[in-house]
mmCIF file of C-alpha atoms in Angstrom:
data_model
loop_
_atom_site.group_PDB
_atom_site.id
_atom_site.type_symbol
_atom_site.label_atom_id
_atom_site.label_comp_id
_atom_site.label_asym_id
_atom_site.label_seq_id
_atom_site.Cartn_x
_atom_site.Cartn_y
_atom_site.Cartn_z
ATOM 1 C CA MET A 1 -0.502 -0.277 -0.316
ATOM 2 C CA HIS A 2 0.780 3.741 -0.583
ATOM 3 C CA ASP A 3 1.459 5.569 2.728
ATOM 4 C CA ALA A 4 0.454 8.964 2.722
ATOM 5 C CA SER A 5 1.357 10.222 5.447
ATOM 6 C CA ASP A 6 3.659 12.797 5.511
ATOM 7 C CA GLU A 7 1.691 13.764 2.567
ATOM 8 C CA PRO A 8 0.071 17.466 2.079
ATOM 9 C CA LEU A 9 -3.234 17.019 3.975
ATOM 10 C CA PRO A 10 -6.795 17.573 1.828
ATOM 11 C CA THR A 11 -8.244 21.315 1.124
ATOM 12 C CA LEU A 12 -11.865 22.335 1.417
ATOM 13 C CA PRO A 13 -12.224 24.579 -1.345
ATOM 14 C CA PRO A 14 -12.592 28.110 -0.520
ATOM 15 C CA ARG A 15 -15.916 29.325 0.164
ATOM 16 C CA ARG A 16 -17.348 31.436 -3.127
ATOM 17 C CA PRO A 17 -19.488 35.347 -1.614
ATOM 18 C CA GLU A 18 -22.504 34.236 -3.929
ATOM 19 C CA SER A 19 -22.403 30.777 -1.869
ATOM 20 C CA HIS A 20 -25.837 29.267 0.414
ATOM 21 C CA LYS A 21 -25.831 26.694 2.188
ATOM 22 C CA GLY A 22 -27.188 23.883 -0.299
ATOM 23 C CA ASP A 23 -23.185 24.139 -1.930
ATOM 24 C CA PHE A 24 -21.343 22.682 2.055
ATOM 25 C CA GLY A 25 -23.704 19.898 1.484
ATOM 26 C CA ARG A 26 -26.403 18.368 3.612
ATOM 27 C CA ALA A 27 -25.877 15.725 6.476
ATOM 28 C CA MET A 28 -28.105 13.246 7.402
ATOM 29 C CA ILE A 29 -26.914 11.828 11.513
ATOM 30 C CA VAL A 30 -28.907 8.464 12.734
ATOM 31 C CA GLY A 31 -28.599 7.763 15.805
ATOM 32 C CA GLY A 32 -29.851 8.101 19.649
ATOM 33 C CA SER A 33 -31.565 5.954 21.342
ATOM 34 C CA ARG A 34 -33.910 6.190 25.318
ATOM 35 C CA GLY A 35 -30.841 7.449 27.759
ATOM 36 C CA MET A 36 -27.726 8.313 24.910
ATOM 37 C CA ALA A 37 -29.159 11.180 23.231
ATOM 38 C CA GLY A 38 -25.898 14.032 24.035
ATOM 39 C CA ALA A 39 -24.225 11.261 20.948
ATOM 40 C CA VAL A 40 -26.205 11.778 18.070
ATOM 41 C CA ALA A 41 -26.083 15.793 19.570
ATOM 42 C CA MET A 42 -22.521 16.045 19.653
ATOM 43 C CA ALA A 43 -22.463 14.025 16.772
ATOM 44 C CA GLY A 44 -24.774 16.832 14.246
ATOM 45 C CA MET A 45 -22.957 19.858 16.163
ATOM 46 C CA ALA A 46 -19.513 18.563 15.337
ATOM 47 C CA CYS A 47 -21.097 18.246 11.499
ATOM 48 C CA LEU A 48 -22.031 22.297 11.744
ATOM 49 C CA ARG A 49 -18.954 22.873 13.250
ATOM 50 C CA SER A 50 -16.743 21.176 10.726
ATOM 51 C CA GLY A 51 -18.878 23.280 7.447
ATOM 52 C CA ALA A 52 -21.809 21.095 6.821
ATOM 53 C CA GLY A 53 -24.610 23.692 5.435
ATOM 54 C CA LEU A 54 -27.829 21.616 6.654
ATOM 55 C CA ALA A 55 -27.471 18.772 9.317
ATOM 56 C CA THR A 56 -30.984 16.716 10.208
ATOM 57 C CA LEU A 57 -30.813 14.550 13.176
ATOM 58 C CA GLY A 58 -32.986 11.408 12.379
ATOM 59 C CA VAL A 59 -33.449 9.876 16.110
ATOM 60 C CA PRO A 60 -36.277 7.737 18.440
ATOM 61 C CA ARG A 61 -38.783 10.545 18.912
ATOM 62 C CA CYS A 62 -38.874 9.611 22.884
ATOM 63 C CA ILE A 63 -35.498 12.093 22.668
ATOM 64 C CA GLY A 64 -36.867 14.324 20.187
ATOM 65 C CA PRO A 65 -37.735 17.243 22.256
ATOM 66 C CA VAL A 66 -34.278 16.331 23.830
ATOM 67 C CA VAL A 67 -31.889 16.198 20.947
ATOM 68 C CA ALA A 68 -33.504 19.483 20.290
ATOM 69 C CA GLY A 69 -32.516 21.188 23.097
ATOM 70 C CA PHE A 70 -29.593 20.381 22.684
ATOM 71 C CA CYS A 71 -28.885 22.895 19.430
ATOM 72 C CA PRO A 72 -31.454 24.763 17.894
ATOM 73 C CA ALA A 73 -28.864 25.087 14.114
ATOM 74 C CA TYR A 74 -29.931 21.636 13.197
ATOM 75 C CA MET A 75 -33.110 19.863 12.328
ATOM 76 C CA VAL A 76 -34.028 17.166 14.194
ATOM 77 C CA ARG A 77 -36.343 14.160 12.626
ATOM 78 C CA GLU A 78 -38.115 11.842 14.823
ATOM 79 C CA LEU A 79 -38.769 8.482 13.929
ATOM 80 C CA VAL A 80 -40.173 5.765 14.670
ATOM 81 C CA ASP A 81 -38.709 3.211 18.203
ATOM 82 C CA ASP A 82 -39.230 0.404 20.324
ATOM 83 C CA ASP A 83 -40.405 -0.128 24.185
ATOM 84 C CA PRO A 84 -36.469 0.520 24.524
ATOM 85 C CA GLY A 85 -35.610 3.220 23.180
ATOM 86 C CA VAL A 86 -34.308 2.541 20.402
ATOM 87 C CA LEU A 87 -35.132 2.921 16.820
ATOM 88 C CA TYR A 88 -37.872 0.195 15.129
ATOM 89 C CA TRP A 89 -35.835 -1.470 11.793
ATOM 90 C CA ALA A 90 -38.904 -0.863 9.789
ATOM 91 C CA ASN A 91 -38.020 3.324 9.866
ATOM 92 C CA LEU A 92 -36.019 2.298 7.132
ATOM 93 C CA PHE A 93 -39.972 2.030 5.136
ATOM 94 C CA ASP A 94 -39.141 5.578 5.314
ATOM 95 C CA LEU A 95 -36.231 6.996 4.998
ATOM 96 C CA ALA A 96 -35.408 4.654 2.325
ATOM 97 C CA PRO A 97 -37.263 7.648 -0.256
ATOM 98 C CA LEU A 98 -34.928 9.859 1.602
ATOM 99 C CA GLU A 99 -31.389 8.166 0.748
ATOM 100 C CA HIS A 100 -30.472 11.273 -2.273
ATOM 101 C CA ASP A 101 -32.491 14.217 -0.562
ATOM 102 C CA PHE A 102 -28.883 14.110 0.992
ATOM 103 C CA ASP A 103 -25.141 13.857 0.356
ATOM 104 C CA VAL A 104 -23.968 11.687 2.862
ATOM 105 C CA TRP A 105 -25.829 9.614 5.718
ATOM 106 C CA ALA A 106 -24.291 9.581 9.499
ATOM 107 C CA LEU A 107 -24.665 5.665 10.952
ATOM 108 C CA GLY A 108 -24.640 4.681 15.047
ATOM 109 C CA PRO A 109 -23.164 7.140 17.070
ATOM 110 C CA GLY A 110 -26.065 6.388 20.628
ATOM 111 C CA LEU A 111 -27.901 4.170 18.103
ATOM 112 C CA GLY A 112 -28.204 1.393 21.758
ATOM 113 C CA GLU A 113 -28.202 -2.098 21.829
ATOM 114 C CA PRO A 114 -26.595 -3.817 18.423
ATOM 115 C CA GLU A 115 -28.853 -7.399 18.503
ATOM 116 C CA GLN A 116 -32.308 -4.582 18.306
ATOM 117 C CA THR A 117 -30.711 -1.800 15.923
ATOM 118 C CA ALA A 118 -28.384 -5.176 13.032
ATOM 119 C CA GLU A 119 -31.306 -5.030 10.697
ATOM 120 C CA LEU A 120 -32.097 -1.651 10.332
ATOM 121 C CA SER A 121 -27.670 -1.287 10.236
ATOM 122 C CA GLY A 122 -26.612 -4.144 8.289
ATOM 123 C CA ARG A 123 -29.453 -3.051 5.814
ATOM 124 C CA MET A 124 -28.747 0.633 4.847
ATOM 125 C CA ASN A 125 -25.066 -0.754 4.985
ATOM 126 C CA ARG A 126 -26.248 -3.317 2.660
ATOM 127 C CA GLU A 127 -28.598 -1.832 0.137
ATOM 128 C CA TRP A 128 -27.208 2.186 -0.130
ATOM 129 C CA ASN A 129 -25.543 4.145 -2.534
ATOM 130 C CA ALA A 130 -25.125 7.190 -0.582
ATOM 131 C CA PRO A 131 -22.097 7.635 1.042
ATOM 132 C CA LEU A 132 -22.488 6.314 4.929
ATOM 133 C CA VAL A 133 -20.376 6.930 7.859
ATOM 134 C CA ILE A 134 -20.545 4.088 10.402
ATOM 135 C CA ASP A 135 -19.541 4.110 14.003
ATOM 136 C CA ALA A 136 -19.951 3.014 17.643
ATOM 137 C CA ASP A 137 -23.444 0.667 17.973
ATOM 138 C CA GLY A 138 -24.079 1.185 13.913
ATOM 139 C CA LEU A 139 -21.065 -0.940 13.794
ATOM 140 C CA ASN A 140 -22.117 -3.578 16.515
ATOM 141 C CA GLY A 141 -25.180 -3.801 14.385
ATOM 142 C CA VAL A 142 -23.691 -4.491 11.312
ATOM 143 C CA ALA A 143 -21.400 -6.443 13.010
ATOM 144 C CA SER A 144 -24.739 -8.850 14.283
ATOM 145 C CA TYR A 145 -26.461 -8.844 11.183
ATOM 146 C CA GLU A 146 -23.765 -10.808 9.180
ATOM 147 C CA GLU A 147 -23.105 -12.350 11.569
ATOM 148 C CA ARG A 148 -27.264 -13.664 11.206
ATOM 149 C CA TYR A 149 -28.494 -12.810 8.474
ATOM 150 C CA ALA A 150 -25.667 -12.330 6.217
ATOM 151 C CA SER A 151 -25.760 -15.018 3.355
ATOM 152 C CA GLU A 152 -23.071 -13.501 1.109
ATOM 153 C CA PRO A 153 -20.196 -11.127 1.257
ATOM 154 C CA LEU A 154 -19.917 -7.829 1.698
ATOM 155 C CA ILE A 155 -19.972 -5.547 -1.027
ATOM 156 C CA PRO A 156 -20.953 -2.086 -0.247
ATOM 157 C CA PRO A 157 -22.811 -0.594 -2.603
ATOM 158 C CA GLY A 158 -22.089 3.134 -2.074
ATOM 159 C CA PRO A 159 -18.498 5.240 -0.482
ATOM 160 C CA ARG A 160 -18.089 4.025 2.745
ATOM 161 C CA VAL A 161 -16.473 5.508 6.376
ATOM 162 C CA TYR A 162 -16.157 2.270 8.994
ATOM 163 C CA THR A 163 -14.747 3.800 12.234
ATOM 164 C CA PRO A 164 -14.173 1.813 14.333
ATOM 165 C CA HIS A 165 -12.223 1.017 18.014
ATOM 166 C CA PRO A 166 -10.194 -2.129 18.001
ATOM 167 C CA GLY A 167 -12.964 -4.130 20.165
ATOM 168 C CA GLU A 168 -15.467 -2.870 17.801
ATOM 169 C CA PHE A 169 -13.696 -4.067 14.761
ATOM 170 C CA GLY A 170 -13.126 -7.383 16.368
ATOM 171 C CA ARG A 171 -16.685 -7.864 16.541
ATOM 172 C CA LEU A 172 -16.814 -6.677 11.862
ATOM 173 C CA VAL A 173 -13.966 -8.577 11.278
ATOM 174 C CA GLY A 174 -14.875 -12.102 13.119
ATOM 175 C CA HIS A 175 -12.415 -11.971 16.420
ATOM 176 C CA ASP A 176 -9.898 -13.465 13.377
ATOM 177 C CA ALA A 177 -6.102 -12.962 13.480
ATOM 178 C CA LEU A 178 -6.570 -10.001 12.117
ATOM 179 C CA ALA A 179 -8.115 -8.611 14.875
ATOM 180 C CA GLU A 180 -5.523 -8.659 17.255
ATOM 181 C CA LYS A 181 -2.794 -6.896 14.547
ATOM 182 C CA ALA A 182 -5.699 -3.916 15.713
ATOM 183 C CA VAL A 183 -4.182 -3.283 19.311
ATOM 184 C CA GLY A 184 -0.672 -4.123 17.602
ATOM 185 C CA ALA A 185 2.417 -1.919 16.518
ATOM 186 C CA ASP A 186 1.662 0.446 13.382
ATOM 187 C CA ALA A 187 2.998 -2.201 10.973
ATOM 188 C CA ASP A 188 0.065 -4.938 12.390
ATOM 189 C CA ARG A 189 -2.769 -1.717 12.605
ATOM 190 C CA VAL A 190 -2.052 -0.511 9.215
ATOM 191 C CA GLU A 191 -2.150 -4.426 7.778
ATOM 192 C CA ALA A 192 -4.858 -4.490 9.361
ATOM 193 C CA ALA A 193 -7.642 -1.775 7.797
ATOM 194 C CA GLY A 194 -5.243 -2.373 4.187
ATOM 195 C CA GLU A 195 -6.279 -5.831 4.610
ATOM 196 C CA PHE A 196 -10.031 -5.311 5.504
ATOM 197 C CA ALA A 197 -10.739 -2.511 3.762
ATOM 198 C CA SER A 198 -9.954 -4.420 0.794
ATOM 199 C CA ARG A 199 -12.314 -7.402 0.963
ATOM 200 C CA ASP A 200 -14.288 -4.563 -0.722
ATOM 201 C CA PRO A 201 -14.189 -5.855 -4.160
ATOM 202 C CA GLY A 202 -15.701 -2.543 -5.567
ATOM 203 C CA GLY A 203 -13.191 -0.713 -3.302
ATOM 204 C CA ASN A 204 -15.778 1.567 -1.480
ATOM 205 C CA THR A 205 -14.584 1.044 1.685
ATOM 206 C CA VAL A 206 -12.529 3.211 4.372
ATOM 207 C CA ILE A 207 -11.529 2.126 7.277
ATOM 208 C CA VAL A 208 -10.275 4.077 10.218
ATOM 209 C CA LEU A 209 -8.733 2.544 12.943
ATOM 210 C CA LYS A 210 -9.255 4.423 15.609
ATOM 211 C CA GLY A 211 -6.440 4.880 18.724
ATOM 212 C CA HIS A 212 -2.889 7.140 19.408
ATOM 213 C CA ARG A 213 -1.971 6.857 16.442
ATOM 214 C CA THR A 214 -5.815 6.785 14.302
ATOM 215 C CA VAL A 215 -4.736 4.171 11.056
ATOM 216 C CA ILE A 216 -6.874 5.563 8.027
ATOM 217 C CA SER A 217 -6.735 2.908 4.732
ATOM 218 C CA ASP A 218 -8.903 2.403 1.495
ATOM 219 C CA GLY A 219 -6.531 -0.831 0.901
ATOM 220 C CA ARG A 220 -4.394 1.338 -1.487
ATOM 221 C CA GLN A 221 -2.946 3.950 0.397
ATOM 222 C CA TYR A 222 -2.865 4.458 4.027
ATOM 223 C CA ALA A 223 -2.255 7.456 6.192
ATOM 224 C CA ILE A 224 -1.072 7.398 9.696
ATOM 225 C CA ASN A 225 -2.558 10.305 11.929
ATOM 226 C CA THR A 226 -0.437 12.206 14.530
ATOM 227 C CA THR A 227 -2.004 15.195 16.599
ATOM 228 C CA GLY A 228 -4.201 14.003 19.501
ATOM 229 C CA ASN A 229 -3.682 12.918 23.709
ATOM 230 C CA PRO A 230 -4.257 10.823 25.778
ATOM 231 C CA GLY A 231 -7.322 13.671 27.200
ATOM 232 C CA MET A 232 -9.791 12.326 24.258
ATOM 233 C CA ALA A 233 -10.138 8.930 25.704
ATOM 234 C CA THR A 234 -13.606 10.342 26.778
ATOM 235 C CA GLY A 235 -16.758 9.842 25.703
ATOM 236 C CA GLY A 236 -18.131 11.223 23.276
ATOM 237 C CA SER A 237 -14.736 12.108 21.222
ATOM 238 C CA GLY A 238 -16.047 9.514 18.392
ATOM 239 C CA ASP A 239 -19.412 10.896 18.145
ATOM 240 C CA VAL A 240 -17.330 14.452 17.741
ATOM 241 C CA LEU A 241 -14.803 12.300 14.657
ATOM 242 C CA THR A 242 -17.966 10.980 13.154
ATOM 243 C CA GLY A 243 -19.438 14.765 12.334
ATOM 244 C CA VAL A 244 -16.140 15.753 11.434
ATOM 245 C CA ILE A 245 -15.741 13.205 8.767
ATOM 246 C CA THR A 246 -19.753 13.743 7.799
ATOM 247 C CA ALA A 247 -19.289 17.526 7.530
ATOM 248 C CA LEU A 248 -16.266 16.905 4.905
ATOM 249 C CA ILE A 249 -17.461 14.307 2.656
ATOM 250 C CA ALA A 250 -20.989 16.439 2.932
ATOM 251 C CA GLN A 251 -18.377 19.151 1.175
ATOM 252 C CA GLY A 252 -17.646 17.178 -1.650
ATOM 253 C CA LEU A 253 -13.663 14.948 0.351
ATOM 254 C CA THR A 254 -13.373 11.626 -0.996
ATOM 255 C CA THR A 255 -14.299 9.515 1.554
ATOM 256 C CA PHE A 256 -10.848 8.167 2.252
ATOM 257 C CA ASP A 257 -9.407 12.213 2.256
ATOM 258 C CA ALA A 258 -12.316 13.128 4.481
ATOM 259 C CA ALA A 259 -11.425 10.355 6.872
ATOM 260 C CA ARG A 260 -7.760 11.665 7.110
ATOM 261 C CA LEU A 261 -8.749 15.602 7.344
ATOM 262 C CA GLY A 262 -10.868 13.909 9.590
ATOM 263 C CA ALA A 263 -8.811 13.047 11.566
ATOM 264 C CA HIS A 264 -6.355 15.284 12.165
ATOM 265 C CA VAL A 265 -8.687 18.075 12.378
ATOM 266 C CA HIS A 266 -9.916 16.130 15.024
ATOM 267 C CA GLY A 267 -7.602 15.150 17.647
ATOM 268 C CA LEU A 268 -6.210 19.195 15.991
ATOM 269 C CA ALA A 269 -9.250 20.483 18.534
ATOM 270 C CA GLY A 270 -7.673 17.763 20.764
ATOM 271 C CA ASP A 271 -4.270 18.321 21.384
ATOM 272 C CA LEU A 272 -6.169 22.810 21.358
ATOM 273 C CA ALA A 273 -8.807 21.645 24.033
ATOM 274 C CA CYS A 274 -5.374 19.940 26.496
ATOM 275 C CA ASP A 275 -3.659 23.393 25.820
ATOM 276 C CA ARG A 276 -6.459 24.651 27.079
ATOM 277 C CA LEU A 277 -7.621 22.348 30.063
ATOM 278 C CA GLY A 278 -4.976 20.035 30.388
ATOM 279 C CA ALA A 279 -5.562 16.289 29.535
ATOM 280 C CA VAL A 280 -7.489 15.547 32.840
ATOM 281 C CA SER A 281 -10.563 17.631 32.347
ATOM 282 C CA MET A 282 -11.642 17.504 29.060
ATOM 283 C CA THR A 283 -14.329 16.457 27.722
ATOM 284 C CA ALA A 284 -15.887 15.501 24.351
ATOM 285 C CA VAL A 285 -18.485 19.362 24.340
ATOM 286 C CA ASP A 286 -14.515 21.154 25.000
ATOM 287 C CA LEU A 287 -13.660 18.955 21.378
ATOM 288 C CA ILE A 288 -15.976 20.474 20.031
ATOM 289 C CA ASP A 289 -15.908 23.641 21.123
ATOM 290 C CA SER A 290 -12.221 23.560 19.607
ATOM 291 C CA LEU A 291 -12.833 22.849 16.013
ATOM 292 C CA PRO A 292 -13.107 26.640 14.931
ATOM 293 C CA GLN A 293 -9.571 27.418 16.217
ATOM 294 C CA ALA A 294 -8.368 23.891 14.313
ATOM 295 C CA PHE A 295 -9.717 24.753 10.723
ATOM 296 C CA VAL A 296 -8.854 28.505 11.692
ATOM 297 C CA GLN A 297 -4.897 27.106 12.555
ATOM 298 C CA LEU A 298 -5.229 24.498 9.227
ATOM 299 C CA SER A 299 -6.130 27.236 7.035
ATOM 300 C CA ALA A 300 -3.724 29.481 8.384
ATOM 301 C CA ALA A 301 -1.137 27.415 7.653
ATOM 302 C CA GLY A 302 -2.215 26.604 3.984
#
């Protein structure tokens, strides 16, 4: 694989004076469940802070008002939920006609128990042509769906960005020898991410293998991210990354470029927050608050 780690970072196109919000993409983030409203809300706020023109959050109706109360800048679409307060798989019938109304979809932040959301996650992943960023419970749902229902190898029909930590990566690959490499040295992690991405014969899959020195790979090239710090090891940090990558795809970057730039910006925001607050007291909200400064710093460096 080609090592792109030291190549110049991807850049967003300049904003024309006559631009309007539609020029910067429409994103839909599906997630949330009873007790985990904050995850999808933080993904939505990070998406807007990273430049998406419009962000809509598809959430269980039981948490709709709570999610809407976090931020007035995104829109909330209430979806059908079941008794435990998680999204019901039949929402697919209502969401499918909207697939191409959005430039990119994200799935997973706070989605809830994978056994209950497996069909929603697995079918979106297998059936949708639209770009799709899948994180957290969405990844666990995909893994559960593939294990329980799939009879043929997974070939995503459209662009995918999977953002697993090593545990989620292990569930995706089936806890084989490849999963062990996800917790190894850089070379092992690069091999693990690249080999899993290469299982997609269509070349649509990008893996963001999270952790210290996050690895981004599409099976043909890879990059190792060097920004970030231990203060980012806090609940919600991954949800913020999902929002950042989703916004960059909405603005026209390829999935690999969006994942690479997104990991860098996410880590840079963490470094800026750490400088201000210290590693011990950082929260994921501090990452969102530091995104503007991170983008300004990138622009100045470019």
